[in-house]
Amino acid sequence: MKKFCLIAFSLFSLAASAQNTKLKATAAAKADALQAKLVAWRRDFHQNPELGNREVRTSGIIAKHLQSLGIEVKTGIATTGVVGILKGGKPGPVVALRADMDGLPVTERVNLPFASKIKTTYNGQDVGTMHACGHDSHMAILMTVAEVLSGMKKDLAGTVKFIFQPAEEGAPYGEKGGAEEMVKQGVLTNPKVDAIFGLHINSSLEVGTITCRPGGTMAGVNDMMITVKGKSSHGAYPWQSVDPVVVSAQIISGLQTIVSRNVNVTQNPAVVTIGAIKGGTRFNIIPEAVEMQGTLRFFTDADEKLITTRVKQIAEKTAEAYNATADVKIPYSNHYPVTYNDPALTAKMLPTLQATAGKDKVLQVPPVTGAEDFSFYQEKVPGIFFFLGGMPKGGNSLTAPPHHTPDFFIDESGFTLGVKALCNLTLDYMAAKSK
């Protein structure tokens, strides 16, 4: 009897495996057939970008598409977020797939027929708006995945949550948003998510290639504001002042020693960057105060604590040495945890990525000091975040236009691989959990 049961179970497993293989083949064929539609969505989003928490047109298009597929849709989550729930015809786990929707305050310089000409206001400044990080491609890819998987609804062994998230780049100052707010508003519950997958296009990674690593993948981040207060005077009589410009310069120089002298860079990379300085109104007036804004990047809780402590010490003590004061706020408005790929889940799903792209096309690379608020989902449920090649074949990764710049460019021919990867991760995860 025991032998009979083992044979029956083996036959059942083989049948289930064959069914899953068939589903993946169907998904791949459908993804290829939808390529033109995928590109059209991406170009429309690219031409009409919207900043974080302002993705009204964008979210409307997404919600309408999901509804047309018979997917249950919830809107207005974390301001403009959209969530689609596709319940398969068979019982199984809940898999979440995420795409971000917001553009950046960048004026596009790329000569494309669908280049953005959108102008708007950001933090009180008139700015151009551009999908300079590839979120337009992420949305188009996930919309295509939704269409592919909804077409095999009766055969899905589980539920898929399609999460379209606003404000990944950070909500405007004084507002809430992004993945943190989505999580707070229950996006990972009702039904409860078992695993989450997400991808990010990469302008310096050749199309057809995927990179994925277990553990810390992208840095945790805190932004900071340092306000140095001194004493104003006429620029001709500096001895009457406590010059916050000079103090700020000394603080900036001192901050550079944190990574070079305090962090063990053989174990984890770290970054301390001052990106903006504001002080003074005229060439011959020493101002009363200077504001500096910057970013801190880290891969462990210990390094976060170390760097934060040293920034405060250096800023406050340096200012004190010059009879000035320094007020340090960390974080000032944004904090993202480390984007951490669950090692067990990554090991389990790596063969899926390799089978989809080709074993030699799935690479493990060092951690990236950029940050992603996908990390807020990974704090709650196991997740994998991977990178998808978007650089034209034969391109030079050292000279490819970087993300967040006016010349950012993506080769659309790699998008379908992203569709297939997300579909296969979903199907294989469901198949494994249903055994």
Coordinates of C-alpha atoms in Angstrom, one line a residue:
M1 CA 0.0 0.0 0.0
K2 CA 2.8 2.4 0.9
K3 CA 4.5 1.6 -2.4
F4 CA 1.3 2.3 -4.2
C5 CA 0.9 5.6 -2.5
L6 CA 4.4 6.6 -3.4
I7 CA 3.8 5.8 -7.0
A8 CA 0.6 7.7 -7.1
F9 CA 2.2 10.7 -5.5
S10 CA 5.1 10.6 -8.0
L11 CA 2.6 10.4 -10.9
F12 CA 0.7 13.3 -9.4
S13 CA 3.9 15.4 -9.1
L14 CA 4.9 14.6 -12.6
A15 CA 1.5 15.7 -13.9
A16 CA 1.6 18.9 -11.9
S17 CA 5.1 19.6 -13.1
A18 CA 4.0 19.1 -16.7
Q19 CA 1.0 21.3 -16.2
N20 CA 3.2 24.1 -14.8
T21 CA 5.7 23.7 -17.7
K22 CA 2.7 24.1 -20.1
L23 CA 1.5 27.2 -18.3
K24 CA 4.9 28.8 -18.5
A25 CA 5.1 28.1 -22.2
T26 CA 1.6 29.7 -22.7
A27 CA 2.7 32.7 -20.7
A28 CA 5.9 33.1 -22.7
A29 CA 3.9 33.0 -26.0
K30 CA 1.4 35.5 -24.7
A31 CA 4.2 37.8 -23.5
D32 CA 5.8 37.8 -27.0
A33 CA 2.4 38.5 -28.6
L34 CA 1.8 41.5 -26.3
Q35 CA 5.2 43.2 -26.9
A36 CA 3.8 46.0 -29.1
K37 CA 1.1 46.7 -26.5
L38 CA 3.7 46.8 -23.8
V39 CA 5.9 49.3 -25.6
A40 CA 2.9 51.5 -26.4
W41 CA 2.0 51.7 -22.7
R42 CA 5.5 52.5 -21.8
R43 CA 5.8 55.3 -24.3
D44 CA 2.5 56.8 -23.2
F45 CA 3.7 56.8 -19.6
H46 CA 7.0 58.2 -20.6
Q47 CA 5.4 61.0 -22.5
N48 CA 3.1 61.9 -19.6
P49 CA 5.1 61.5 -16.4
E50 CA 3.7 62.5 -13.0
L51 CA 5.6 63.1 -9.8
G52 CA 5.1 61.2 -6.5
N53 CA 1.6 61.3 -5.0
R54 CA 0.5 63.1 -8.2
E55 CA 0.1 60.0 -10.4
V56 CA -3.6 60.6 -11.1
R57 CA -3.7 60.1 -14.9
T58 CA -1.2 57.2 -14.6
S59 CA -3.2 55.3 -11.9
G60 CA -6.4 55.8 -13.8
I61 CA -5.0 54.1 -16.9
I62 CA -3.7 51.2 -14.8
A63 CA -7.0 50.7 -12.9
K64 CA -9.0 50.8 -16.1
H65 CA -6.8 48.1 -17.7
L66 CA -6.9 45.8 -14.6
Q67 CA -10.7 46.2 -14.5
S68 CA -11.0 45.3 -18.2
L69 CA -9.2 42.0 -17.3
G70 CA -11.8 41.1 -14.7
I71 CA -9.4 41.7 -11.9
E72 CA -10.7 43.1 -8.5
V73 CA -9.3 46.6 -8.2
K74 CA -8.7 48.9 -5.3
T75 CA -7.6 52.5 -5.8
G76 CA -6.6 55.5 -3.8
I77 CA -4.2 53.5 -1.6
A78 CA -1.4 55.7 -0.2
T79 CA -2.9 58.6 -2.2
T80 CA -2.8 57.3 -5.8
G81 CA -1.8 53.6 -5.4
V82 CA -3.6 50.9 -7.3
V83 CA -3.9 47.2 -6.2
G84 CA -5.3 44.4 -8.4
I85 CA -6.3 41.1 -6.9
L86 CA -6.5 38.1 -9.3
K87 CA -7.9 35.0 -7.6
G88 CA -6.9 31.8 -9.4
G89 CA -9.2 28.9 -10.0
K90 CA -7.2 26.7 -7.5
P91 CA -6.2 27.1 -3.9
G92 CA -2.6 28.2 -3.2
P93 CA -0.4 31.0 -1.9
V94 CA -0.7 34.8 -2.4
V95 CA 2.1 36.2 -4.6
A96 CA 2.5 40.0 -4.8
L97 CA 4.2 41.7 -7.8
R98 CA 5.1 45.4 -7.5
A99 CA 5.7 48.3 -9.9
D100 CA 6.4 51.9 -9.1
M101 CA 4.6 54.8 -10.9
D102 CA 6.3 58.2 -10.2
G103 CA 8.5 60.3 -12.4
L104 CA 11.3 62.7 -11.4
P105 CA 11.8 66.4 -11.5
V106 CA 14.2 66.1 -14.4
T107 CA 14.0 67.9 -17.8
E108 CA 14.4 65.3 -20.5
R109 CA 17.2 65.8 -23.1
V110 CA 16.9 62.5 -25.1
N111 CA 15.8 63.0 -28.7
L112 CA 12.8 60.7 -28.8
P113 CA 9.4 61.1 -30.5
F114 CA 7.8 60.3 -27.2
A115 CA 10.1 62.5 -25.0
S116 CA 8.5 64.2 -22.1
K117 CA 7.6 67.9 -22.4
I118 CA 5.7 68.0 -19.1
K119 CA 6.4 70.9 -16.8
T120 CA 5.3 71.1 -13.2
T121 CA 6.2 72.4 -9.7
Y122 CA 8.3 70.5 -7.2
N123 CA 9.1 71.9 -3.8
G124 CA 8.2 75.4 -5.0
Q125 CA 10.4 75.2 -8.1
D126 CA 9.2 75.1 -11.7
V127 CA 10.7 71.9 -13.2
G128 CA 10.6 69.5 -16.1
T129 CA 9.2 66.0 -15.4
M130 CA 10.7 62.8 -16.7
H131 CA 10.6 59.1 -16.2
A132 CA 14.4 59.2 -15.6
C133 CA 14.5 56.0 -13.6
G134 CA 12.5 53.6 -15.7
H135 CA 9.3 53.4 -13.7
D136 CA 7.3 53.8 -17.0
S137 CA 8.8 50.4 -18.1
H138 CA 8.0 48.8 -14.7
M139 CA 4.3 49.8 -15.0
A140 CA 4.1 48.6 -18.6
I141 CA 5.8 45.3 -17.7
L142 CA 3.4 44.6 -14.8
M143 CA 0.3 45.6 -16.8
T144 CA 1.4 43.0 -19.4
V145 CA 2.0 40.4 -16.6
A146 CA -1.6 41.1 -15.4
E147 CA -2.9 40.5 -18.9
V148 CA -1.0 37.3 -19.3
L149 CA -1.9 35.8 -15.9
S150 CA -5.5 36.8 -16.0
G151 CA -5.8 34.8 -19.2
M152 CA -4.9 31.6 -17.3
K153 CA -6.9 32.4 -14.2
K154 CA -8.7 29.1 -14.0
D155 CA -5.3 27.3 -13.9
L156 CA -3.6 29.5 -11.3
A157 CA -3.0 27.7 -8.0
G158 CA -3.2 30.8 -5.8
T159 CA -3.8 34.5 -5.8
V160 CA -1.8 37.3 -7.4
K161 CA -1.7 40.9 -6.0
F162 CA -0.6 43.5 -8.5
I163 CA 0.8 46.5 -6.6
F164 CA 1.2 49.8 -8.5
Q165 CA 2.9 52.1 -6.0
P166 CA 3.2 55.9 -6.0
A167 CA 6.1 58.0 -4.7
E168 CA 8.9 55.4 -4.7
E169 CA 11.3 58.3 -5.1
G170 CA 9.9 59.8 -1.9
A171 CA 6.8 61.8 -1.2
P172 CA 7.1 65.6 -1.4
Y173 CA 8.3 67.1 1.9
G174 CA 5.5 67.1 4.5
E175 CA 3.5 64.3 2.8
K176 CA 3.4 60.6 3.4
G177 CA 3.7 58.1 0.6
G178 CA 5.5 55.2 -1.1
A179 CA 5.8 51.6 0.0
E180 CA 5.9 52.5 3.7
E181 CA 2.5 54.1 3.5
M182 CA 1.2 51.2 1.2
V183 CA 2.2 48.7 3.9
K184 CA 0.6 50.8 6.7
Q185 CA -2.6 50.9 4.7
G186 CA -2.7 47.1 4.5
V187 CA -1.5 46.3 1.0
L188 CA 0.1 43.0 2.2
T189 CA -3.0 41.8 4.0
N190 CA -6.6 40.8 3.0
P191 CA -5.4 38.4 1.6
K192 CA -2.1 38.0 3.3
V193 CA 0.9 38.0 1.0
D194 CA 3.2 35.0 1.2
A195 CA 6.0 36.3 -1.1
I196 CA 6.7 39.5 -3.1
F197 CA 8.7 40.0 -6.3
G198 CA 9.8 43.2 -8.0
L199 CA 12.2 44.3 -10.7
H200 CA 14.1 47.4 -11.7
I201 CA 15.3 48.3 -15.2
N202 CA 19.0 49.1 -15.4
S203 CA 20.4 51.4 -18.0
S204 CA 23.9 50.1 -17.7
L205 CA 23.1 46.4 -17.8
E206 CA 22.8 44.8 -21.3
V207 CA 19.3 43.7 -22.5
G208 CA 18.7 40.0 -22.0
T209 CA 20.6 40.0 -18.7
I210 CA 19.3 39.8 -15.1
T211 CA 21.2 40.4 -11.9
C212 CA 20.1 39.1 -8.5
R213 CA 21.9 38.5 -5.2
P214 CA 20.8 37.1 -1.8
G215 CA 20.9 39.3 1.3
G216 CA 21.6 43.0 1.1
T217 CA 21.0 44.2 -2.4
M218 CA 20.5 47.9 -2.2
A219 CA 21.4 50.2 0.6
G220 CA 19.4 51.5 3.4
V221 CA 19.1 55.3 3.3
N222 CA 18.5 58.3 5.6
D223 CA 18.4 61.8 4.3
M224 CA 19.7 64.6 6.5
M225 CA 19.5 68.3 7.1
I226 CA 22.3 70.1 8.9
T227 CA 21.7 73.8 9.8
V228 CA 24.7 75.7 10.8
K229 CA 24.0 79.0 12.7
G230 CA 26.6 81.7 13.2
K231 CA 26.6 85.5 13.3
S232 CA 26.0 87.7 10.3
S233 CA 28.2 90.7 9.4
H234 CA 29.4 92.8 6.4
G235 CA 31.7 90.7 4.2
A236 CA 34.4 93.4 4.6
Y237 CA 34.5 92.9 8.4
P238 CA 34.6 89.1 8.8
W239 CA 36.1 89.4 12.4
Q240 CA 32.7 90.7 13.5
S241 CA 31.0 87.5 12.3
V242 CA 30.8 83.8 13.2
D243 CA 30.9 82.7 9.5
P244 CA 28.6 79.7 8.9
V245 CA 29.9 79.3 5.4
V246 CA 33.5 78.5 6.7
V247 CA 32.1 76.3 9.4
S248 CA 30.0 74.4 6.8
A249 CA 33.1 73.9 4.7
Q250 CA 35.0 72.4 7.6
I251 CA 32.0 70.1 8.5
I252 CA 31.8 68.8 4.9
S253 CA 35.5 68.0 4.9
G254 CA 35.2 66.3 8.3
L255 CA 32.2 64.2 7.1
Q256 CA 34.4 62.6 4.4
T257 CA 36.5 60.9 7.1
I258 CA 33.5 58.8 8.3
V259 CA 33.6 56.3 5.4
S260 CA 37.4 56.5 5.0
R261 CA 38.3 56.2 8.7
N262 CA 35.3 54.8 10.7
V263 CA 33.5 52.3 8.5
N264 CA 35.0 48.9 7.8
V265 CA 34.6 49.1 4.0
T266 CA 36.0 45.6 3.6
Q267 CA 32.7 44.3 5.1
N268 CA 30.1 46.7 3.8
P269 CA 30.1 49.7 1.6
A270 CA 28.8 53.1 2.9
V271 CA 28.2 56.6 1.6
V272 CA 28.1 60.0 3.2
T273 CA 27.1 62.7 0.6
I274 CA 26.2 66.4 0.9
G275 CA 24.2 67.1 -2.2
A276 CA 22.8 70.6 -1.5
I277 CA 24.0 73.8 0.2
K278 CA 22.0 76.9 0.8
G279 CA 23.3 80.0 2.4
G280 CA 23.7 83.7 1.8
T281 CA 22.0 86.2 -0.5
R282 CA 24.8 88.6 -1.6
F283 CA 28.6 88.5 -2.2
N284 CA 29.5 91.0 0.5
I285 CA 27.2 89.7 3.3
I286 CA 28.2 86.9 5.6
P287 CA 25.0 85.1 6.3
E288 CA 23.6 84.1 9.7
A289 CA 22.9 80.5 8.7
V290 CA 23.7 77.8 6.1
E291 CA 21.6 74.7 5.4
M292 CA 23.1 71.5 4.0
Q293 CA 21.2 68.5 2.8
G294 CA 22.7 65.1 2.2
T295 CA 22.2 61.3 2.1
L296 CA 23.6 58.4 4.2
R297 CA 23.8 54.9 2.7
F298 CA 24.5 51.7 4.7
F299 CA 23.9 47.9 4.6
T300 CA 23.7 47.1 8.4
D301 CA 21.9 48.5 11.4
A302 CA 25.3 48.8 13.1
D303 CA 26.7 50.9 10.3
E304 CA 23.6 53.1 10.2
K305 CA 24.0 53.8 13.9
L306 CA 27.8 54.4 13.5
I307 CA 27.4 56.8 10.6
T308 CA 24.5 58.7 12.2
T309 CA 26.4 59.2 15.4
R310 CA 29.6 60.4 13.7
V311 CA 27.7 62.8 11.5
K312 CA 26.2 64.4 14.6
Q313 CA 29.5 64.5 16.5
I314 CA 31.5 66.0 13.6
A315 CA 28.8 68.6 12.7
E316 CA 28.1 69.7 16.3
K317 CA 31.7 69.6 17.6
T318 CA 33.1 71.4 14.6
A319 CA 30.5 74.1 14.8
E320 CA 31.2 74.5 18.6
A321 CA 35.0 74.9 17.8
Y322 CA 34.1 77.9 15.7
N323 CA 31.6 79.4 18.2
A324 CA 28.7 78.4 15.9
T325 CA 26.0 75.8 16.4
A326 CA 24.9 72.9 14.2
D327 CA 21.4 71.4 14.3
V328 CA 21.4 67.9 12.7
K329 CA 18.2 66.1 11.7
I330 CA 18.6 62.4 10.6
P331 CA 16.4 61.3 9.0
Y332 CA 15.1 64.6 7.8
S333 CA 12.2 63.4 5.6
N334 CA 13.1 59.9 4.2
H335 CA 14.3 56.6 5.6
Y336 CA 14.4 53.4 3.6
P337 CA 15.6 50.1 5.1
V338 CA 18.1 47.9 3.3
T339 CA 16.6 46.1 0.3
Y340 CA 17.2 42.6 1.5
N341 CA 16.5 39.5 -0.7
D342 CA 15.5 36.6 1.5
P343 CA 18.3 34.1 1.1
A344 CA 16.2 31.0 1.2
L345 CA 13.6 32.4 -1.2
T346 CA 16.4 33.6 -3.5
A347 CA 18.0 30.2 -3.6
K348 CA 14.7 28.6 -4.3
M349 CA 13.7 30.9 -7.2
L350 CA 17.1 31.5 -8.8
P351 CA 16.7 28.4 -11.1
T352 CA 13.5 30.1 -12.3
L353 CA 15.3 33.2 -13.4
Q354 CA 18.1 31.1 -14.9
A355 CA 15.7 29.0 -16.9
T356 CA 13.9 32.2 -18.1
A357 CA 16.9 34.3 -19.2
G358 CA 19.6 31.5 -19.6
K359 CA 22.0 30.5 -16.9
D360 CA 24.8 32.6 -18.2
K361 CA 22.6 35.7 -18.3
V362 CA 21.7 35.7 -14.6
L363 CA 24.6 37.3 -12.7
Q364 CA 25.3 37.9 -9.1
V365 CA 26.8 41.4 -8.6
P366 CA 28.0 43.4 -5.6
P367 CA 25.5 45.4 -3.5
V368 CA 24.3 48.7 -5.0
T369 CA 24.4 51.9 -2.9
G370 CA 21.2 53.2 -4.5
A371 CA 18.1 52.7 -2.4
E372 CA 14.6 51.3 -3.0
D373 CA 11.5 51.4 -0.8
F374 CA 10.7 47.9 -2.0
S375 CA 12.5 47.2 1.3
F376 CA 9.4 48.1 3.3
Y377 CA 7.6 45.1 1.8
Q378 CA 10.6 42.9 2.4
E379 CA 10.5 43.8 6.1
K380 CA 7.1 42.1 6.3
V381 CA 7.2 39.2 3.9
P382 CA 10.0 37.3 2.1
G383 CA 10.8 39.1 -1.2
I384 CA 13.2 39.2 -4.2
F385 CA 14.2 42.4 -6.0
F386 CA 16.2 41.9 -9.2
F387 CA 17.6 44.1 -12.0
L388 CA 16.6 43.8 -15.7
G389 CA 19.0 44.8 -18.5
G390 CA 18.0 48.0 -20.4
M391 CA 21.2 48.9 -22.1
P392 CA 21.4 48.3 -25.9
K393 CA 23.4 45.2 -26.9
G394 CA 27.1 46.1 -27.3
G395 CA 26.7 49.2 -25.2
N396 CA 29.3 50.4 -22.7
S397 CA 28.1 50.2 -19.1
L398 CA 30.7 52.9 -18.1
T399 CA 29.3 55.5 -20.5
A400 CA 25.6 54.6 -20.6
P401 CA 23.5 57.5 -19.3
P402 CA 22.8 57.0 -15.6
H403 CA 19.4 56.9 -13.9
H404 CA 18.1 60.2 -12.6
T405 CA 19.7 62.2 -15.4
P406 CA 18.3 64.1 -18.4
D407 CA 20.0 61.7 -20.9
F408 CA 18.6 58.5 -19.3
F409 CA 17.8 56.0 -22.0
I410 CA 16.3 52.5 -22.0
D411 CA 16.2 49.9 -24.8
E412 CA 12.7 48.6 -25.0
S413 CA 13.7 45.2 -26.5
G414 CA 14.4 43.8 -23.0
F415 CA 11.0 44.4 -21.5
T416 CA 9.5 41.1 -22.5
L417 CA 12.1 39.2 -20.5
G418 CA 10.9 41.1 -17.5
V419 CA 7.3 40.0 -18.2
K420 CA 8.4 36.3 -18.5
A421 CA 10.5 36.5 -15.4
L422 CA 7.7 37.8 -13.2
C423 CA 5.2 35.3 -14.7
N424 CA 7.5 32.4 -14.2
L425 CA 8.4 33.4 -10.6
T426 CA 4.7 33.5 -9.8
L427 CA 3.9 30.2 -11.5
D428 CA 6.9 28.4 -10.0
Y429 CA 6.3 29.7 -6.5
M430 CA 2.7 28.6 -6.7
A431 CA 3.6 25.2 -8.0
A432 CA 6.2 24.7 -5.2
K433 CA 3.8 25.8 -2.5
S434 CA 1.0 23.6 -3.9
K435 CA 3.0 20.4 -3.7

